[in-house]
């Protein structure tokens, strides 16, 4: 907290929840850039693993269909990589330009995690992505597979280190806060903090789930139009198999994450459940399906509740105690409305995606995915196309729940968000925010222009394969032809 008699470095305002204007604008800018940036790397994580699968199958079977799939889906992969890299750098620079107090306070650990991400993950991807893009006719099949595998490993490592850094902000461990600075005593404890054990797999599986529904949704678009039916029916079925495994796994991980929040950050749980009153002993806490939280009254203006369900979900007991928001000082409570509804959108979308996967499996078992019949499954294919934006919505609302639920702390229990920003005038932050919106809108336009070209063009006709294999797998011309 500021020392007694210290003059505030921000002009007080009411832009957002009583935060000073500069802090609120810096939060808004970081939220915008982070939510835009994350759209692209999540797909690269899942698609890179899909490309590894395709290359392994091609090398193992010699079937050209796997090679054609690898080449087609790699185009969308590279496009997402390009936009992700361009939008990722400005986000990290903001820790110095907009959040210098936080950077000084947590830099000994947080900065190291970003450094590990750059050195271990980004550089690994950068070292091999050139071979992956341009090496089809220049290196052996094994070398190309190795390069693809290293890019996939780099993409997953990037998610690991970023989530470690973020989870430490949620449940800081491995040190203590002294004179405005976090002093690290154990990097292992800081890395393997309580939140990390759930947040890393939850985010990684979310990337796989989004990728599966992107592949399935785009394949459904082709199938609904009768274009390249045999080709995209194969990728559609692969996506269905992945979704039927990943979707329930993600729900289980989400449930575990919620229980961890109850244990380590009960105020956040109370916020995204709009739970104001701690339930008495022997009486279960109700689950609010819908409500309108009123922070001034410290209660819900109205709610639709199911008795005992919140206790059952969070404690495995119908009468388990769940702390209410009123048990926490007002200055330590997170906002309620946005996390409450964001959490419900995320959870609802997750169950909807699982239902779609189960529905598709049922249709498949009834031979409704045969080449001659799949185009007639209009509603099923439309649902898969709609699942693409729905999966992204689930991810974005999940991040809103996670990050807004941590407020008013940037490092939970140690450093408040309002005290973490750089002493930059609000007008300067507003100007940079407008610039980011314009530039990122242009990047989104560029992405959709090139993505449309890839989709309209479709897969390449079957032809000679690289890496010394022709159409039938015969030896061919690496460095010879």
Tab-separated table of C-alpha atoms in Angstrom:
chain	number	residue	atom	x	y	z
A	1	UNK	CA	0.000	0.000	0.000
A	2	UNK	CA	1.131	3.608	-0.554
A	3	UNK	CA	3.155	5.111	2.268
A	4	UNK	CA	1.446	7.605	4.546
A	5	UNK	CA	1.518	11.086	3.092
A	6	UNK	CA	2.508	9.898	-0.379
A	7	UNK	CA	0.835	11.865	-3.171
A	8	UNK	CA	-1.166	9.722	-5.600
A	9	UNK	CA	0.402	9.473	-9.053
A	10	UNK	CA	-2.962	9.069	-10.794
A	11	UNK	CA	-5.811	11.499	-11.102
A	12	UNK	CA	-8.838	9.906	-9.494
A	13	UNK	CA	-11.771	9.220	-11.775
A	14	UNK	CA	-14.768	6.954	-12.151
A	15	UNK	CA	-14.037	5.303	-15.481
A	16	UNK	CA	-14.351	1.746	-14.195
A	17	UNK	CA	-15.420	0.590	-10.735
A	18	UNK	CA	-13.850	3.649	-9.136
A	19	UNK	CA	-10.373	2.925	-10.498
A	20	UNK	CA	-8.289	5.883	-11.646
A	21	UNK	CA	-8.762	6.593	-15.341
A	22	UNK	CA	-5.205	5.651	-16.359
A	23	UNK	CA	-5.428	2.314	-14.584
A	24	UNK	CA	-8.831	1.549	-16.079
A	25	UNK	CA	-7.636	2.402	-19.591
A	26	UNK	CA	-4.505	0.301	-19.130
A	27	UNK	CA	-6.666	-2.610	-17.995
A	28	UNK	CA	-8.961	-2.165	-20.966
A	29	UNK	CA	-6.026	-2.014	-23.363
A	30	UNK	CA	-4.427	-5.145	-21.971
A	31	UNK	CA	-7.762	-6.970	-21.978
A	32	UNK	CA	-8.367	-6.057	-25.612
A	33	UNK	CA	-4.900	-7.016	-26.838
A	34	UNK	CA	-4.832	-10.249	-24.801
A	35	UNK	CA	-8.304	-11.378	-25.898
A	36	UNK	CA	-7.465	-10.636	-29.533
A	37	UNK	CA	-4.040	-12.278	-29.397
A	38	UNK	CA	-5.166	-15.516	-27.766
A	39	UNK	CA	-7.483	-16.315	-30.690
A	40	UNK	CA	-4.520	-17.301	-32.864
A	41	UNK	CA	-2.040	-19.302	-30.740
A	42	UNK	CA	-4.675	-21.663	-29.327
A	43	UNK	CA	-5.299	-23.025	-32.819
A	44	UNK	CA	-1.590	-23.440	-33.492
A	45	UNK	CA	-1.300	-25.714	-30.437
A	46	UNK	CA	-3.969	-28.137	-31.604
A	47	UNK	CA	-3.290	-27.894	-35.334
A	48	UNK	CA	0.431	-28.535	-34.876
A	49	UNK	CA	-0.352	-31.785	-33.052
A	50	UNK	CA	-2.851	-32.661	-35.790
A	51	UNK	CA	-0.118	-32.097	-38.387
A	52	UNK	CA	2.224	-34.404	-36.466
A	53	UNK	CA	-0.490	-37.075	-36.518
A	54	UNK	CA	-0.969	-36.655	-40.267
A	55	UNK	CA	2.735	-36.907	-41.048
A	56	UNK	CA	3.161	-39.955	-38.844
A	57	UNK	CA	0.256	-41.646	-40.608
A	58	UNK	CA	1.603	-40.676	-44.031
A	59	UNK	CA	5.034	-42.090	-43.263
A	60	UNK	CA	3.532	-45.229	-41.766
A	61	UNK	CA	1.035	-45.999	-44.522
A	62	UNK	CA	2.360	-44.182	-47.587
A	63	UNK	CA	-1.205	-43.001	-48.306
A	64	UNK	CA	-1.279	-39.690	-50.111
A	65	UNK	CA	-4.495	-38.585	-48.383
A	66	UNK	CA	-2.530	-37.924	-45.184
A	67	UNK	CA	0.026	-35.844	-47.042
A	68	UNK	CA	-2.671	-33.805	-48.779
A	69	UNK	CA	-4.341	-33.152	-45.429
A	70	UNK	CA	-1.045	-32.107	-43.884
A	71	UNK	CA	-0.375	-29.629	-46.675
A	72	UNK	CA	-3.883	-28.163	-46.590
A	73	UNK	CA	-4.191	-27.714	-42.824
A	74	UNK	CA	-0.630	-26.402	-42.554
A	75	UNK	CA	-1.682	-23.316	-44.568
A	76	UNK	CA	-4.200	-22.318	-41.909
A	77	UNK	CA	-1.649	-23.176	-39.235
A	78	UNK	CA	0.967	-20.826	-40.697
A	79	UNK	CA	-1.575	-18.037	-41.086
A	80	UNK	CA	-2.509	-18.312	-37.404
A	81	UNK	CA	1.167	-18.374	-36.426
A	82	UNK	CA	1.837	-15.170	-38.358
A	83	UNK	CA	-1.024	-13.222	-36.770
A	84	UNK	CA	-0.239	-14.665	-33.345
A	85	UNK	CA	3.387	-13.550	-33.464
A	86	UNK	CA	2.522	-10.043	-34.648
A	87	UNK	CA	-0.087	-9.540	-31.925
A	88	UNK	CA	1.926	-11.198	-29.149
A	89	UNK	CA	4.871	-8.820	-28.975
A	90	UNK	CA	2.881	-5.646	-28.155
A	91	UNK	CA	1.111	-7.471	-25.337
A	92	UNK	CA	4.388	-8.270	-23.571
A	93	UNK	CA	5.732	-4.744	-24.076
A	94	UNK	CA	2.785	-3.430	-22.066
A	95	UNK	CA	4.301	-4.840	-18.887
A	96	UNK	CA	6.946	-2.149	-19.245
A	97	UNK	CA	4.889	0.663	-20.758
A	98	UNK	CA	1.651	0.328	-18.770
A	99	UNK	CA	2.451	-1.905	-15.791
A	100	UNK	CA	5.948	-0.943	-14.698
A	101	UNK	CA	5.136	-1.084	-10.966
A	102	UNK	CA	3.929	-4.663	-11.355
A	103	UNK	CA	6.983	-5.501	-13.475
A	104	UNK	CA	9.334	-4.225	-10.795
A	105	UNK	CA	7.389	-5.969	-8.044
A	106	UNK	CA	7.085	-9.393	-9.663
A	107	UNK	CA	9.805	-9.258	-12.268
A	108	UNK	CA	12.203	-11.641	-10.517
A	109	UNK	CA	9.744	-14.455	-11.170
A	110	UNK	CA	7.241	-13.232	-13.750
A	111	UNK	CA	9.977	-11.878	-16.008
A	112	UNK	CA	11.871	-15.155	-15.835
A	113	UNK	CA	8.778	-17.078	-16.932
A	114	UNK	CA	8.347	-14.826	-19.971
A	115	UNK	CA	12.044	-15.288	-20.673
A	116	UNK	CA	11.685	-19.073	-20.508
A	117	UNK	CA	8.748	-18.854	-22.906
A	118	UNK	CA	10.820	-16.872	-25.380
A	119	UNK	CA	13.995	-18.963	-25.064
A	120	UNK	CA	12.497	-22.453	-24.790
A	121	UNK	CA	9.258	-22.173	-26.743
A	122	UNK	CA	9.300	-19.297	-29.204
A	123	UNK	CA	12.895	-19.901	-30.308
A	124	UNK	CA	12.202	-23.630	-30.694
A	125	UNK	CA	9.285	-22.861	-32.998
A	126	UNK	CA	11.261	-20.220	-34.876
A	127	UNK	CA	14.179	-22.603	-35.416
A	128	UNK	CA	12.123	-25.303	-37.118
A	129	UNK	CA	9.153	-23.555	-38.688
A	130	UNK	CA	11.176	-22.656	-41.768
A	131	UNK	CA	11.903	-26.346	-42.389
A	132	UNK	CA	8.246	-27.106	-41.768
A	133	UNK	CA	7.086	-24.526	-44.325
A	134	UNK	CA	9.719	-24.763	-47.045
A	135	UNK	CA	11.290	-28.157	-46.446
A	136	UNK	CA	8.802	-30.460	-48.128
A	137	UNK	CA	11.108	-31.066	-51.112
A	138	UNK	CA	14.377	-30.209	-49.402
A	139	UNK	CA	14.630	-32.576	-46.433
A	140	UNK	CA	13.796	-36.205	-45.762
A	141	UNK	CA	10.393	-37.276	-44.430
A	142	UNK	CA	11.903	-38.032	-41.038
A	143	UNK	CA	13.546	-34.621	-40.823
A	144	UNK	CA	10.320	-32.883	-41.801
A	145	UNK	CA	8.389	-34.833	-39.179
A	146	UNK	CA	11.037	-33.916	-36.609
A	147	UNK	CA	10.687	-30.229	-37.515
A	148	UNK	CA	6.890	-30.416	-37.266
A	149	UNK	CA	7.191	-32.152	-33.902
A	150	UNK	CA	9.543	-29.455	-32.582
A	151	UNK	CA	7.131	-26.729	-33.688
A	152	UNK	CA	4.301	-28.564	-31.934
A	153	UNK	CA	6.416	-28.961	-28.804
A	154	UNK	CA	7.293	-25.264	-28.888
A	155	UNK	CA	3.635	-24.271	-29.185
A	156	UNK	CA	2.704	-26.364	-26.139
A	157	UNK	CA	5.722	-25.167	-24.159
A	158	UNK	CA	4.686	-21.594	-24.857
A	159	UNK	CA	1.271	-22.265	-23.343
A	160	UNK	CA	2.926	-23.945	-20.349
A	161	UNK	CA	5.198	-21.025	-19.405
A	162	UNK	CA	2.554	-18.365	-20.018
A	163	UNK	CA	0.084	-20.238	-17.843
A	164	UNK	CA	2.721	-20.764	-15.135
A	165	UNK	CA	3.267	-16.991	-15.026
A	166	UNK	CA	-0.442	-16.298	-14.897
A	167	UNK	CA	-1.196	-18.992	-12.322
A	168	UNK	CA	1.484	-17.547	-10.051
A	169	UNK	CA	-0.426	-14.246	-10.142
A	170	UNK	CA	-3.504	-16.179	-8.970
A	171	UNK	CA	-1.827	-18.160	-6.168
A	172	UNK	CA	1.671	-16.715	-5.551
A	173	UNK	CA	4.024	-19.148	-3.844
A	174	UNK	CA	7.752	-19.667	-3.520
A	175	UNK	CA	8.672	-16.377	-1.870
A	176	UNK	CA	7.472	-13.357	0.049
A	177	UNK	CA	6.589	-9.730	-0.607
A	178	UNK	CA	8.997	-7.260	0.926
A	179	UNK	CA	9.144	-3.482	0.412
A	180	UNK	CA	7.119	-3.581	-2.787
A	181	UNK	CA	8.976	-6.501	-4.364
A	182	UNK	CA	8.414	-10.254	-4.538
A	183	UNK	CA	11.516	-12.066	-3.295
A	184	UNK	CA	11.834	-15.573	-4.737
A	185	UNK	CA	12.984	-18.258	-2.321
A	186	UNK	CA	11.986	-21.319	-4.381
A	187	UNK	CA	11.423	-21.261	-8.125
A	188	UNK	CA	9.991	-24.779	-7.989
A	189	UNK	CA	7.313	-23.779	-5.485
A	190	UNK	CA	6.533	-20.675	-7.500
A	191	UNK	CA	6.257	-22.644	-10.760
A	192	UNK	CA	4.238	-25.512	-9.299
A	193	UNK	CA	1.872	-23.251	-7.394
A	194	UNK	CA	-1.609	-24.558	-6.504
A	195	UNK	CA	-3.422	-22.892	-9.407
A	196	UNK	CA	-0.879	-24.115	-11.970
A	197	UNK	CA	-1.758	-27.762	-11.419
A	198	UNK	CA	-5.222	-27.166	-12.871
A	199	UNK	CA	-4.847	-24.091	-15.066
A	200	UNK	CA	-2.094	-25.464	-17.330
A	201	UNK	CA	-3.964	-28.622	-18.419
A	202	UNK	CA	-7.271	-26.712	-18.525
A	203	UNK	CA	-5.874	-24.158	-20.983
A	204	UNK	CA	-3.946	-26.715	-23.040
A	205	UNK	CA	-6.998	-28.950	-23.432
A	206	UNK	CA	-9.059	-25.858	-24.316
A	207	UNK	CA	-6.634	-25.245	-27.193
A	208	UNK	CA	-7.083	-28.842	-28.355
A	209	UNK	CA	-10.855	-28.538	-28.113
A	210	UNK	CA	-10.971	-25.317	-30.127
A	211	UNK	CA	-8.686	-26.833	-32.758
A	212	UNK	CA	-10.877	-29.938	-33.049
A	213	UNK	CA	-13.996	-27.853	-33.600
A	214	UNK	CA	-12.192	-25.556	-36.062
A	215	UNK	CA	-11.168	-28.580	-38.135
A	216	UNK	CA	-14.609	-30.138	-37.771
A	217	UNK	CA	-16.516	-26.908	-38.431
A	218	UNK	CA	-14.538	-26.033	-41.541
A	219	UNK	CA	-14.861	-29.606	-42.800
A	220	UNK	CA	-18.617	-29.387	-42.181
A	221	UNK	CA	-18.741	-26.251	-44.348
A	222	UNK	CA	-17.218	-28.147	-47.285
A	223	UNK	CA	-19.451	-31.178	-46.701
A	224	UNK	CA	-22.608	-29.073	-46.630
A	225	UNK	CA	-21.689	-27.739	-50.081
A	226	UNK	CA	-20.664	-31.085	-51.508
A	227	UNK	CA	-17.075	-29.954	-52.118
A	228	UNK	CA	-14.188	-32.416	-51.735
A	229	UNK	CA	-16.514	-34.722	-49.817
A	230	UNK	CA	-14.150	-37.671	-49.419
A	231	UNK	CA	-11.303	-35.416	-48.310
A	232	UNK	CA	-13.195	-33.428	-45.700
A	233	UNK	CA	-15.283	-36.345	-44.473
A	234	UNK	CA	-12.014	-37.866	-43.261
A	235	UNK	CA	-10.961	-34.716	-41.381
A	236	UNK	CA	-14.502	-34.328	-40.028
A	237	UNK	CA	-14.413	-37.829	-38.553
A	238	UNK	CA	-10.984	-37.219	-37.026
A	239	UNK	CA	-12.373	-34.069	-35.406
A	240	UNK	CA	-15.363	-35.994	-34.037
A	241	UNK	CA	-13.105	-38.622	-32.467
A	242	UNK	CA	-10.970	-35.912	-30.894
A	243	UNK	CA	-14.005	-33.977	-29.631
A	244	UNK	CA	-15.652	-36.992	-28.023
A	245	UNK	CA	-12.500	-37.481	-25.921
A	246	UNK	CA	-11.533	-33.852	-25.305
A	247	UNK	CA	-14.932	-32.273	-24.508
A	248	UNK	CA	-15.691	-34.359	-21.373
A	249	UNK	CA	-12.054	-34.110	-20.279
A	250	UNK	CA	-12.279	-30.329	-20.451
A	251	UNK	CA	-15.458	-30.298	-18.357
A	252	UNK	CA	-13.746	-32.472	-15.728
A	253	UNK	CA	-10.739	-30.127	-15.681
A	254	UNK	CA	-13.062	-27.150	-15.325
A	255	UNK	CA	-14.760	-28.794	-12.368
A	256	UNK	CA	-11.395	-29.418	-10.736
A	257	UNK	CA	-10.364	-25.819	-11.361
A	258	UNK	CA	-13.539	-24.617	-9.655
A	259	UNK	CA	-12.823	-26.718	-6.588
A	260	UNK	CA	-9.272	-25.342	-6.473
A	261	UNK	CA	-10.676	-21.795	-6.609
A	262	UNK	CA	-12.889	-22.567	-3.621
A	263	UNK	CA	-9.838	-23.702	-1.679
A	264	UNK	CA	-7.341	-20.975	-2.636
A	265	UNK	CA	-9.454	-17.978	-3.712
A	266	UNK	CA	-12.944	-18.295	-2.203
A	267	UNK	CA	-13.801	-14.658	-2.985
A	268	UNK	CA	-13.468	-15.384	-6.705
A	269	UNK	CA	-15.752	-18.422	-6.409
A	270	UNK	CA	-18.320	-16.368	-4.497
A	271	UNK	CA	-18.162	-13.696	-7.216
A	272	UNK	CA	-18.740	-15.921	-10.238
A	273	UNK	CA	-21.504	-17.732	-8.357
A	274	UNK	CA	-23.067	-14.465	-7.050
A	275	UNK	CA	-23.023	-16.124	-3.640
A	276	UNK	CA	-23.366	-13.415	-0.973
A	277	UNK	CA	-24.289	-15.285	2.206
A	278	UNK	CA	-22.261	-18.117	3.726
A	279	UNK	CA	-24.653	-21.017	4.184
A	280	UNK	CA	-25.178	-22.054	7.822
A	281	UNK	CA	-23.920	-25.403	9.054
A	282	UNK	CA	-26.214	-28.214	7.973
A	283	UNK	CA	-27.841	-26.126	5.226
A	284	UNK	CA	-26.721	-26.411	1.605
A	285	UNK	CA	-25.760	-23.445	-0.580
A	286	UNK	CA	-28.060	-22.963	-3.584
A	287	UNK	CA	-26.782	-22.652	-7.148
A	288	UNK	CA	-27.981	-19.513	-8.951
A	289	UNK	CA	-28.825	-20.463	-12.521
A	290	UNK	CA	-29.554	-16.821	-13.339
A	291	UNK	CA	-29.412	-13.747	-11.136
A	292	UNK	CA	-28.804	-10.027	-11.104
A	293	UNK	CA	-26.144	-9.228	-8.492
A	294	UNK	CA	-26.467	-5.887	-6.710
A	295	UNK	CA	-23.162	-4.904	-5.084
A	296	UNK	CA	-24.680	-1.934	-3.266
A	297	UNK	CA	-27.280	-4.096	-1.544
A	298	UNK	CA	-24.745	-6.929	-1.170
A	299	UNK	CA	-27.316	-9.353	-2.498
A	300	UNK	CA	-29.009	-10.451	-5.694
A	301	UNK	CA	-31.889	-8.290	-6.891
A	302	UNK	CA	-33.457	-11.505	-8.183
A	303	UNK	CA	-32.274	-15.036	-8.793
A	304	UNK	CA	-33.375	-18.428	-10.044
A	305	UNK	CA	-31.815	-20.977	-7.698
A	306	UNK	CA	-31.521	-24.731	-7.273
A	307	UNK	CA	-31.203	-25.655	-3.580
A	308	UNK	CA	-28.067	-27.451	-2.329
A	309	UNK	CA	-26.421	-27.678	-5.780
A	310	UNK	CA	-23.592	-25.172	-5.189
A	311	UNK	CA	-22.509	-27.076	-2.063
A	312	UNK	CA	-22.732	-30.355	-3.929
A	313	UNK	CA	-20.687	-29.089	-6.889
A	314	UNK	CA	-17.915	-27.515	-4.845
A	315	UNK	CA	-17.657	-29.751	-1.780
A	316	UNK	CA	-19.248	-33.087	-2.854
A	317	UNK	CA	-21.624	-32.610	0.063
A	318	UNK	CA	-25.179	-31.292	-0.157
A	319	UNK	CA	-24.573	-29.272	3.021
A	320	UNK	CA	-20.933	-28.272	2.477
A	321	UNK	CA	-20.156	-24.698	3.452
A	322	UNK	CA	-19.348	-22.137	0.737
A	323	UNK	CA	-18.160	-18.715	1.874
A	324	UNK	CA	-20.240	-15.767	0.709
A	325	UNK	CA	-19.000	-12.403	-0.520
A	326	UNK	CA	-20.188	-10.679	2.639
A	327	UNK	CA	-17.455	-12.512	4.544
A	328	UNK	CA	-14.804	-10.506	2.687
A	329	UNK	CA	-14.011	-6.792	3.103
A	330	UNK	CA	-15.625	-4.682	0.412
A	331	UNK	CA	-12.269	-3.445	-0.856
A	332	UNK	CA	-11.153	-7.058	-1.442
A	333	UNK	CA	-14.214	-8.219	-3.371
A	334	UNK	CA	-14.071	-8.755	-7.136
A	335	UNK	CA	-16.763	-7.446	-9.489
A	336	UNK	CA	-19.691	-9.850	-9.680
A	337	UNK	CA	-21.947	-9.294	-12.713
A	338	UNK	CA	-19.416	-9.904	-15.457
A	339	UNK	CA	-17.717	-12.975	-13.901
A	340	UNK	CA	-21.135	-14.420	-13.004
A	341	UNK	CA	-22.454	-14.338	-16.564
A	342	UNK	CA	-19.096	-15.047	-18.218
A	343	UNK	CA	-18.785	-18.222	-16.166
A	344	UNK	CA	-22.241	-19.394	-17.187
A	345	UNK	CA	-21.590	-18.722	-20.865
A	346	UNK	CA	-18.327	-20.663	-20.646
A	347	UNK	CA	-19.903	-23.623	-18.857
A	348	UNK	CA	-22.961	-23.654	-21.100
A	349	UNK	CA	-20.799	-23.590	-24.218
A	350	UNK	CA	-18.675	-26.457	-22.882
A	351	UNK	CA	-21.702	-28.682	-22.326
A	352	UNK	CA	-23.129	-27.685	-25.720
A	353	UNK	CA	-19.905	-28.771	-27.430
A	354	UNK	CA	-20.019	-32.101	-25.590
A	355	UNK	CA	-23.647	-32.593	-26.634
A	356	UNK	CA	-22.710	-31.895	-30.265
A	357	UNK	CA	-19.910	-34.460	-30.144
A	358	UNK	CA	-22.260	-37.088	-28.674
A	359	UNK	CA	-24.968	-36.282	-31.248
A	360	UNK	CA	-22.458	-36.650	-34.078
A	361	UNK	CA	-21.202	-39.979	-32.730
A	362	UNK	CA	-24.801	-41.217	-32.592
A	363	UNK	CA	-25.375	-40.176	-36.222
A	364	UNK	CA	-22.097	-41.829	-37.219
A	365	UNK	CA	-23.091	-45.124	-35.589
A	366	UNK	CA	-26.321	-45.032	-37.588
A	367	UNK	CA	-24.234	-44.700	-40.784
A	368	UNK	CA	-25.338	-41.119	-41.255
A	369	UNK	CA	-21.820	-39.967	-42.083
A	370	UNK	CA	-21.438	-41.999	-45.251
A	371	UNK	CA	-20.254	-39.992	-48.281
A	372	UNK	CA	-23.645	-40.252	-49.980
A	373	UNK	CA	-25.671	-39.224	-46.908
A	374	UNK	CA	-23.599	-36.725	-44.951
A	375	UNK	CA	-24.625	-33.677	-47.036
A	376	UNK	CA	-28.248	-34.321	-46.040
A	377	UNK	CA	-27.382	-33.822	-42.367
A	378	UNK	CA	-27.887	-30.082	-42.703
A	379	UNK	CA	-28.612	-29.274	-39.068
A	380	UNK	CA	-25.718	-31.356	-37.821
A	381	UNK	CA	-23.277	-29.675	-40.198
A	382	UNK	CA	-24.653	-26.237	-39.352
A	383	UNK	CA	-24.213	-27.009	-35.662
A	384	UNK	CA	-20.549	-27.835	-36.279
A	385	UNK	CA	-20.072	-24.579	-38.157
A	386	UNK	CA	-21.688	-22.692	-35.264
A	387	UNK	CA	-19.447	-24.573	-32.833
A	388	UNK	CA	-16.379	-22.767	-34.180
A	389	UNK	CA	-17.293	-19.318	-32.764
A	390	UNK	CA	-18.921	-21.002	-29.759
A	391	UNK	CA	-15.642	-22.681	-28.788
A	392	UNK	CA	-13.819	-19.348	-28.998
A	393	UNK	CA	-16.560	-17.716	-26.929
A	394	UNK	CA	-16.093	-20.359	-24.236
A	395	UNK	CA	-12.384	-19.597	-24.080
A	396	UNK	CA	-12.787	-15.812	-23.961
A	397	UNK	CA	-15.471	-15.908	-21.269
A	398	UNK	CA	-13.331	-18.336	-19.303
A	399	UNK	CA	-10.515	-15.798	-19.300
A	400	UNK	CA	-12.900	-13.032	-18.266
A	401	UNK	CA	-14.015	-15.166	-15.331
A	402	UNK	CA	-10.440	-15.942	-14.369
A	403	UNK	CA	-8.941	-12.465	-14.652
A	404	UNK	CA	-11.792	-10.255	-13.462
A	405	UNK	CA	-12.402	-12.716	-10.641
A	406	UNK	CA	-8.858	-12.039	-9.372
A	407	UNK	CA	-9.536	-8.318	-8.944
A	408	UNK	CA	-8.755	-6.078	-7.151
A	409	UNK	CA	-5.367	-7.851	-7.101
A	410	UNK	CA	-2.765	-8.181	-9.828
A	411	UNK	CA	-0.760	-10.499	-7.543
A	412	UNK	CA	-3.388	-12.055	-5.317
A	413	UNK	CA	-3.233	-10.823	-1.756
A	414	UNK	CA	0.033	-8.940	-2.350
A	415	UNK	CA	-0.252	-6.183	-4.946
A	416	UNK	CA	-3.401	-4.351	-5.991
A	417	UNK	CA	-4.156	-3.580	-9.614
A	418	UNK	CA	-4.766	0.098	-8.850
A	419	UNK	CA	-1.199	0.380	-7.513
A	420	UNK	CA	0.486	-1.543	-10.332
A	421	UNK	CA	0.234	0.721	-13.358
A	422	UNK	CA	2.827	3.063	-14.824
A	423	UNK	CA	2.490	6.801	-14.136
A	424	UNK	CA	1.274	7.470	-17.674
A	425	UNK	CA	-1.403	10.108	-18.403
A	426	UNK	CA	-4.827	8.725	-19.203
A	427	UNK	CA	-4.857	10.547	-22.546
A	428	UNK	CA	-1.693	8.736	-23.634
A	429	UNK	CA	-3.155	5.347	-22.763
A	430	UNK	CA	-6.398	6.227	-24.558
A	431	UNK	CA	-4.449	7.141	-27.712
A	432	UNK	CA	-2.499	3.869	-27.660
A	433	UNK	CA	-5.720	1.917	-27.085
A	434	UNK	CA	-7.320	3.509	-30.151
A	435	UNK	CA	-4.185	2.719	-32.163
A	436	UNK	CA	-4.305	-0.920	-31.069
A	437	UNK	CA	-7.967	-1.211	-32.030
A	438	UNK	CA	-7.287	0.160	-35.517
A	439	UNK	CA	-4.179	-1.953	-36.130
A	440	UNK	CA	-5.758	-5.148	-34.813
A	441	UNK	CA	-8.891	-4.544	-36.876
A	442	UNK	CA	-6.644	-4.331	-39.941
A	443	UNK	CA	-4.868	-7.560	-38.934
A	444	UNK	CA	-8.225	-9.306	-38.516
A	445	UNK	CA	-9.210	-8.123	-42.004
A	446	UNK	CA	-5.930	-9.440	-43.433
A	447	UNK	CA	-6.448	-12.781	-41.716
A	448	UNK	CA	-9.943	-13.241	-43.086
A	449	UNK	CA	-8.863	-12.236	-46.610
A	450	UNK	CA	-6.110	-14.856	-46.674
A	451	UNK	CA	-8.181	-17.464	-44.820
A	452	UNK	CA	-10.945	-17.022	-47.387
A	453	UNK	CA	-8.456	-17.602	-50.195
A	454	UNK	CA	-7.260	-20.812	-48.566
A	455	UNK	CA	-10.801	-22.057	-48.015
A	456	UNK	CA	-12.046	-21.149	-51.497
A	457	UNK	CA	-9.013	-22.784	-53.099
A	458	UNK	CA	-9.405	-25.973	-51.096
A	459	UNK	CA	-6.887	-28.828	-50.989
A	460	UNK	CA	-4.374	-29.352	-53.762
A	461	UNK	CA	-5.046	-32.084	-56.314
A	462	UNK	CA	-3.341	-35.351	-55.560
A	463	UNK	CA	0.195	-35.340	-56.860
A	464	UNK	CA	3.739	-36.514	-56.215
A	465	UNK	CA	4.681	-36.337	-52.578
A	466	UNK	CA	7.859	-34.986	-51.070
A	467	UNK	CA	10.456	-36.793	-49.066
A	468	UNK	CA	11.308	-39.340	-51.698
A	469	UNK	CA	7.785	-40.722	-52.208
A	470	UNK	CA	5.648	-40.504	-55.282
A	471	UNK	CA	1.941	-41.224	-55.530
A	472	UNK	CA	2.454	-44.871	-54.754
A	473	UNK	CA	5.271	-44.360	-52.306
A	474	UNK	CA	8.019	-45.109	-54.828
A	475	UNK	CA	11.450	-43.592	-54.375
A	476	UNK	CA	11.785	-40.177	-55.901
A	477	UNK	CA	13.840	-37.084	-56.154
A	478	UNK	CA	15.064	-35.526	-52.909
A	479	UNK	CA	18.122	-33.666	-54.088
A	480	UNK	CA	18.130	-35.881	-57.219
A	481	UNK	CA	15.147	-34.901	-59.379
